[in-house]
Amino acid sequence: ETFQGSRTPTTDPLARGALLGLSLRHTKGHIWRAMMEGVCLGTKAAVRGLHSAGHAADRITIAGGATKSPLWLQMHADATGLEVVVNACSEAPLLGAACLAAVGAGHFSSVDDAVAAMVRPAKRIRPDPARAAEYDKLFGIYEQVLPTAGEVLHQLAAS
């Protein structure tokens, strides 16, 4: 999840991704899933960072290409333990610009009114409690990686 450094919740431009625990029994499929899970656990870390800063989240809205993968959406719900919402228009920048333009053109008196009228949830994915419990265990390990392997990863980034 940190292939471009880390921005949230820890700012570390030298953080690097790592695949840990590989054995000969692992296939390309395992590696792909591990990379996807790393991103999902990074999302969980960001949500926890928001929570510790006093912001609560009871759901995540996902936009863009990720909305086309049921597996990706379910993994995010399971890893974060939060409901994932996909809007009818999954292109968030386009929809946001349309909302602002509608306010600017006088069709709505506020951005909140435009959003209420134009943003419509189309799909909701709820976390599976058993898988969420497994991801909670995995997250405990995930949180240990940067503190324990960070120095080595920084050295790799500098080389």
PDB file of C-alpha atoms in Angstrom:
ATOM      1  CA  GLU A   1       0.000   0.000   0.000  1.00  0.00           C
ATOM      2  CA  THR A   2       2.998   2.300   0.409  1.00  0.00           C
ATOM      3  CA  PHE A   3       4.496   1.962  -3.053  1.00  0.00           C
ATOM      4  CA  GLN A   4       4.556   5.766  -3.388  1.00  0.00           C
ATOM      5  CA  GLY A   5       5.343   6.607   0.210  1.00  0.00           C
ATOM      6  CA  SER A   6       2.748   7.097   2.893  1.00  0.00           C
ATOM      7  CA  ARG A   7       0.552  10.158   3.311  1.00  0.00           C
ATOM      8  CA  THR A   8      -2.200   9.042   5.686  1.00  0.00           C
ATOM      9  CA  PRO A   9      -2.281   8.525   8.598  1.00  0.00           C
ATOM     10  CA  THR A  10       1.540   8.549   8.762  1.00  0.00           C
ATOM     11  CA  THR A  11       3.428  10.923   6.503  1.00  0.00           C
ATOM     12  CA  ASP A  12       6.545   9.123   5.324  1.00  0.00           C
ATOM     13  CA  PRO A  13       7.709   9.750   1.750  1.00  0.00           C
ATOM     14  CA  LEU A  14      10.313   6.985   2.099  1.00  0.00           C
ATOM     15  CA  ALA A  15       7.869   4.287   3.171  1.00  0.00           C
ATOM     16  CA  ARG A  16       7.883   1.388   0.719  1.00  0.00           C
ATOM     17  CA  GLY A  17       5.677  -1.605   0.124  1.00  0.00           C
ATOM     18  CA  ALA A  18       6.748  -5.073   1.122  1.00  0.00           C
ATOM     19  CA  LEU A  19       5.380  -8.554   0.614  1.00  0.00           C
ATOM     20  CA  LEU A  20       5.997 -10.501   3.790  1.00  0.00           C
ATOM     21  CA  GLY A  21       5.424 -14.130   4.649  1.00  0.00           C
ATOM     22  CA  LEU A  22       5.753 -15.557   1.147  1.00  0.00           C
ATOM     23  CA  SER A  23       6.470 -19.244   0.704  1.00  0.00           C
ATOM     24  CA  LEU A  24       6.652 -21.642  -2.234  1.00  0.00           C
ATOM     25  CA  ARG A  25       2.960 -22.457  -1.850  1.00  0.00           C
ATOM     26  CA  HIS A  26       1.960 -18.894  -2.774  1.00  0.00           C
ATOM     27  CA  THR A  27       0.816 -18.157  -6.327  1.00  0.00           C
ATOM     28  CA  LYS A  28       0.427 -14.994  -8.381  1.00  0.00           C
ATOM     29  CA  GLY A  29      -3.166 -14.898  -7.152  1.00  0.00           C
ATOM     30  CA  HIS A  30      -2.000 -14.765  -3.542  1.00  0.00           C
ATOM     31  CA  ILE A  31       0.373 -11.915  -4.381  1.00  0.00           C
ATOM     32  CA  TRP A  32      -2.340  -9.917  -6.156  1.00  0.00           C
ATOM     33  CA  ARG A  33      -4.743 -10.437  -3.281  1.00  0.00           C
ATOM     34  CA  ALA A  34      -2.052  -9.422  -0.771  1.00  0.00           C
ATOM     35  CA  MET A  35      -1.478  -6.192  -2.686  1.00  0.00           C
ATOM     36  CA  MET A  36      -5.216  -5.470  -2.742  1.00  0.00           C
ATOM     37  CA  GLU A  37      -5.475  -6.268   0.959  1.00  0.00           C
ATOM     38  CA  GLY A  38      -2.580  -3.913   1.661  1.00  0.00           C
ATOM     39  CA  VAL A  39      -4.517  -1.071   0.041  1.00  0.00           C
ATOM     40  CA  CYS A  40      -7.655  -2.007   1.993  1.00  0.00           C
ATOM     41  CA  LEU A  41      -5.717  -2.119   5.266  1.00  0.00           C
ATOM     42  CA  GLY A  42      -4.248   1.277   4.331  1.00  0.00           C
ATOM     43  CA  THR A  43      -7.819   2.541   4.012  1.00  0.00           C
ATOM     44  CA  LYS A  44      -8.547   1.131   7.479  1.00  0.00           C
ATOM     45  CA  ALA A  45      -5.467   2.945   8.826  1.00  0.00           C
ATOM     46  CA  ALA A  46      -6.670   6.208   7.270  1.00  0.00           C
ATOM     47  CA  VAL A  47     -10.146   5.768   8.775  1.00  0.00           C
ATOM     48  CA  ARG A  48      -8.594   5.061  12.177  1.00  0.00           C
ATOM     49  CA  GLY A  49      -6.434   8.149  11.793  1.00  0.00           C
ATOM     50  CA  LEU A  50      -9.526  10.239  11.133  1.00  0.00           C
ATOM     51  CA  HIS A  51     -11.242   8.682  14.135  1.00  0.00           C
ATOM     52  CA  SER A  52      -8.317   9.438  16.435  1.00  0.00           C
ATOM     53  CA  ALA A  53      -8.446  13.052  15.198  1.00  0.00           C
ATOM     54  CA  GLY A  54     -12.085  13.278  16.278  1.00  0.00           C
ATOM     55  CA  HIS A  55     -13.834  12.496  13.000  1.00  0.00           C
ATOM     56  CA  ALA A  56     -16.274   9.596  12.853  1.00  0.00           C
ATOM     57  CA  ALA A  57     -17.053   7.532   9.762  1.00  0.00           C
ATOM     58  CA  ASP A  58     -19.904   5.067   9.501  1.00  0.00           C
ATOM     59  CA  ARG A  59     -19.402   4.330   5.811  1.00  0.00           C
ATOM     60  CA  ILE A  60     -16.966   4.778   2.940  1.00  0.00           C
ATOM     61  CA  THR A  61     -17.939   6.025  -0.497  1.00  0.00           C
ATOM     62  CA  ILE A  62     -15.767   4.579  -3.237  1.00  0.00           C
ATOM     63  CA  ALA A  63     -15.545   6.123  -6.703  1.00  0.00           C
ATOM     64  CA  GLY A  64     -13.798   5.507  -9.989  1.00  0.00           C
ATOM     65  CA  GLY A  65     -12.556   2.261 -11.467  1.00  0.00           C
ATOM     66  CA  ALA A  66     -12.581   0.441  -8.128  1.00  0.00           C
ATOM     67  CA  THR A  67     -16.381   0.484  -8.236  1.00  0.00           C
ATOM     68  CA  LYS A  68     -16.325  -2.038 -11.080  1.00  0.00           C
ATOM     69  CA  SER A  69     -14.887  -4.833  -8.912  1.00  0.00           C
ATOM     70  CA  PRO A  70     -17.273  -6.545  -6.478  1.00  0.00           C
ATOM     71  CA  LEU A  71     -14.252  -8.254  -4.855  1.00  0.00           C
ATOM     72  CA  TRP A  72     -12.471  -4.928  -4.295  1.00  0.00           C
ATOM     73  CA  LEU A  73     -15.598  -3.352  -2.777  1.00  0.00           C
ATOM     74  CA  GLN A  74     -16.242  -6.312  -0.463  1.00  0.00           C
ATOM     75  CA  MET A  75     -12.595  -6.376   0.628  1.00  0.00           C
ATOM     76  CA  HIS A  76     -12.811  -2.688   1.588  1.00  0.00           C
ATOM     77  CA  ALA A  77     -16.005  -3.293   3.560  1.00  0.00           C
ATOM     78  CA  ASP A  78     -14.528  -6.321   5.321  1.00  0.00           C
ATOM     79  CA  ALA A  79     -11.130  -4.736   6.035  1.00  0.00           C
ATOM     80  CA  THR A  80     -12.568  -1.498   7.417  1.00  0.00           C
ATOM     81  CA  GLY A  81     -15.650  -3.002   9.039  1.00  0.00           C
ATOM     82  CA  LEU A  82     -17.664  -0.206   7.407  1.00  0.00           C
ATOM     83  CA  GLU A  83     -20.402  -0.132   4.820  1.00  0.00           C
ATOM     84  CA  VAL A  84     -19.124   0.755   1.340  1.00  0.00           C
ATOM     85  CA  VAL A  85     -21.331   2.957  -0.833  1.00  0.00           C
ATOM     86  CA  VAL A  86     -21.136   3.281  -4.604  1.00  0.00           C
ATOM     87  CA  ASN A  87     -23.079   6.172  -6.098  1.00  0.00           C
ATOM     88  CA  ALA A  88     -25.104   6.013  -9.313  1.00  0.00           C
ATOM     89  CA  CYS A  89     -22.437   8.250 -10.874  1.00  0.00           C
ATOM     90  CA  SER A  90     -19.163   6.684  -9.784  1.00  0.00           C
ATOM     91  CA  GLU A  91     -17.014   9.445 -11.287  1.00  0.00           C
ATOM     92  CA  ALA A  92     -16.631  11.668  -8.225  1.00  0.00           C
ATOM     93  CA  PRO A  93     -14.688  14.570  -9.830  1.00  0.00           C
ATOM     94  CA  LEU A  94     -17.228  14.828 -12.635  1.00  0.00           C
ATOM     95  CA  LEU A  95     -20.180  14.696 -10.242  1.00  0.00           C
ATOM     96  CA  GLY A  96     -18.576  17.200  -7.870  1.00  0.00           C
ATOM     97  CA  ALA A  97     -17.924  19.617 -10.733  1.00  0.00           C
ATOM     98  CA  ALA A  98     -21.535  19.209 -11.902  1.00  0.00           C
ATOM     99  CA  CYS A  99     -22.811  19.999  -8.391  1.00  0.00           C
ATOM    100  CA  LEU A 100     -20.658  23.138  -8.195  1.00  0.00           C
ATOM    101  CA  ALA A 101     -21.697  24.214 -11.697  1.00  0.00           C
ATOM    102  CA  ALA A 102     -25.369  23.731 -10.816  1.00  0.00           C
ATOM    103  CA  VAL A 103     -24.949  25.996  -7.784  1.00  0.00           C
ATOM    104  CA  GLY A 104     -23.023  28.560  -9.849  1.00  0.00           C
ATOM    105  CA  ALA A 105     -25.731  28.532 -12.523  1.00  0.00           C
ATOM    106  CA  GLY A 106     -28.386  29.181  -9.892  1.00  0.00           C
ATOM    107  CA  HIS A 107     -30.125  25.793 -10.079  1.00  0.00           C
ATOM    108  CA  PHE A 108     -29.466  25.236  -6.371  1.00  0.00           C
ATOM    109  CA  SER A 109     -28.947  27.728  -3.555  1.00  0.00           C
ATOM    110  CA  SER A 110     -26.151  25.746  -1.892  1.00  0.00           C
ATOM    111  CA  VAL A 111     -23.706  22.924  -2.478  1.00  0.00           C
ATOM    112  CA  ASP A 112     -25.553  20.874   0.167  1.00  0.00           C
ATOM    113  CA  ASP A 113     -28.795  21.254  -1.817  1.00  0.00           C
ATOM    114  CA  ALA A 114     -27.070  20.245  -5.064  1.00  0.00           C
ATOM    115  CA  VAL A 115     -25.482  17.205  -3.437  1.00  0.00           C
ATOM    116  CA  ALA A 116     -28.808  16.165  -1.889  1.00  0.00           C
ATOM    117  CA  ALA A 117     -30.467  16.329  -5.317  1.00  0.00           C
ATOM    118  CA  MET A 118     -27.680  14.964  -7.518  1.00  0.00           C
ATOM    119  CA  VAL A 119     -25.743  12.367  -5.504  1.00  0.00           C
ATOM    120  CA  ARG A 120     -27.641   9.085  -5.297  1.00  0.00           C
ATOM    121  CA  PRO A 121     -26.302   5.910  -3.711  1.00  0.00           C
ATOM    122  CA  ALA A 122     -26.769   2.972  -6.085  1.00  0.00           C
ATOM    123  CA  LYS A 123     -25.147   0.141  -4.159  1.00  0.00           C
ATOM    124  CA  ARG A 124     -24.275  -0.631  -0.549  1.00  0.00           C
ATOM    125  CA  ILE A 125     -21.856  -3.359   0.480  1.00  0.00           C
ATOM    126  CA  ARG A 126     -21.907  -4.430   4.099  1.00  0.00           C
ATOM    127  CA  PRO A 127     -18.939  -6.060   5.815  1.00  0.00           C
ATOM    128  CA  ASP A 128     -19.039  -9.773   6.508  1.00  0.00           C
ATOM    129  CA  PRO A 129     -18.515 -10.063  10.301  1.00  0.00           C
ATOM    130  CA  ALA A 130     -16.361 -13.207  10.086  1.00  0.00           C
ATOM    131  CA  ARG A 131     -14.066 -11.745   7.416  1.00  0.00           C
ATOM    132  CA  ALA A 132     -13.957  -8.400   9.262  1.00  0.00           C
ATOM    133  CA  ALA A 133     -12.705 -10.254  12.366  1.00  0.00           C
ATOM    134  CA  GLU A 134      -9.957 -11.900  10.268  1.00  0.00           C
ATOM    135  CA  TYR A 135      -8.925  -8.525   8.845  1.00  0.00           C
ATOM    136  CA  ASP A 136      -8.812  -7.083  12.367  1.00  0.00           C
ATOM    137  CA  LYS A 137      -6.223  -9.749  13.261  1.00  0.00           C
ATOM    138  CA  LEU A 138      -4.282  -9.040  10.072  1.00  0.00           C
ATOM    139  CA  PHE A 139      -4.414  -5.294  10.776  1.00  0.00           C
ATOM    140  CA  GLY A 140      -2.612  -5.898  14.071  1.00  0.00           C
ATOM    141  CA  ILE A 141       0.268  -7.372  12.064  1.00  0.00           C
ATOM    142  CA  TYR A 142       0.031  -4.668   9.382  1.00  0.00           C
ATOM    143  CA  GLU A 143       0.477  -1.960  12.040  1.00  0.00           C
ATOM    144  CA  GLN A 144       3.749  -3.555  13.145  1.00  0.00           C
ATOM    145  CA  VAL A 145       5.424  -3.527   9.728  1.00  0.00           C
ATOM    146  CA  LEU A 146       6.526   0.108   9.431  1.00  0.00           C
ATOM    147  CA  PRO A 147       7.762   0.414  13.030  1.00  0.00           C
ATOM    148  CA  THR A 148       9.767  -2.827  12.779  1.00  0.00           C
ATOM    149  CA  ALA A 149      10.866  -2.814   9.130  1.00  0.00           C
ATOM    150  CA  GLY A 150      10.806   0.921   8.482  1.00  0.00           C
ATOM    151  CA  GLU A 151      14.548   1.453   8.688  1.00  0.00           C
ATOM    152  CA  VAL A 152      15.237  -1.296   6.142  1.00  0.00           C
ATOM    153  CA  LEU A 153      12.517   0.033   3.836  1.00  0.00           C
ATOM    154  CA  HIS A 154      13.993   3.545   4.115  1.00  0.00           C
ATOM    155  CA  GLN A 155      17.409   2.166   3.143  1.00  0.00           C
ATOM    156  CA  LEU A 156      15.862   0.483   0.116  1.00  0.00           C
ATOM    157  CA  ALA A 157      14.134   3.733  -0.879  1.00  0.00           C
ATOM    158  CA  ALA A 158      17.449   5.594  -0.708  1.00  0.00           C
ATOM    159  CA  SER A 159      19.316   3.099  -2.889  1.00  0.00           C
TER     160      SER A 159
END
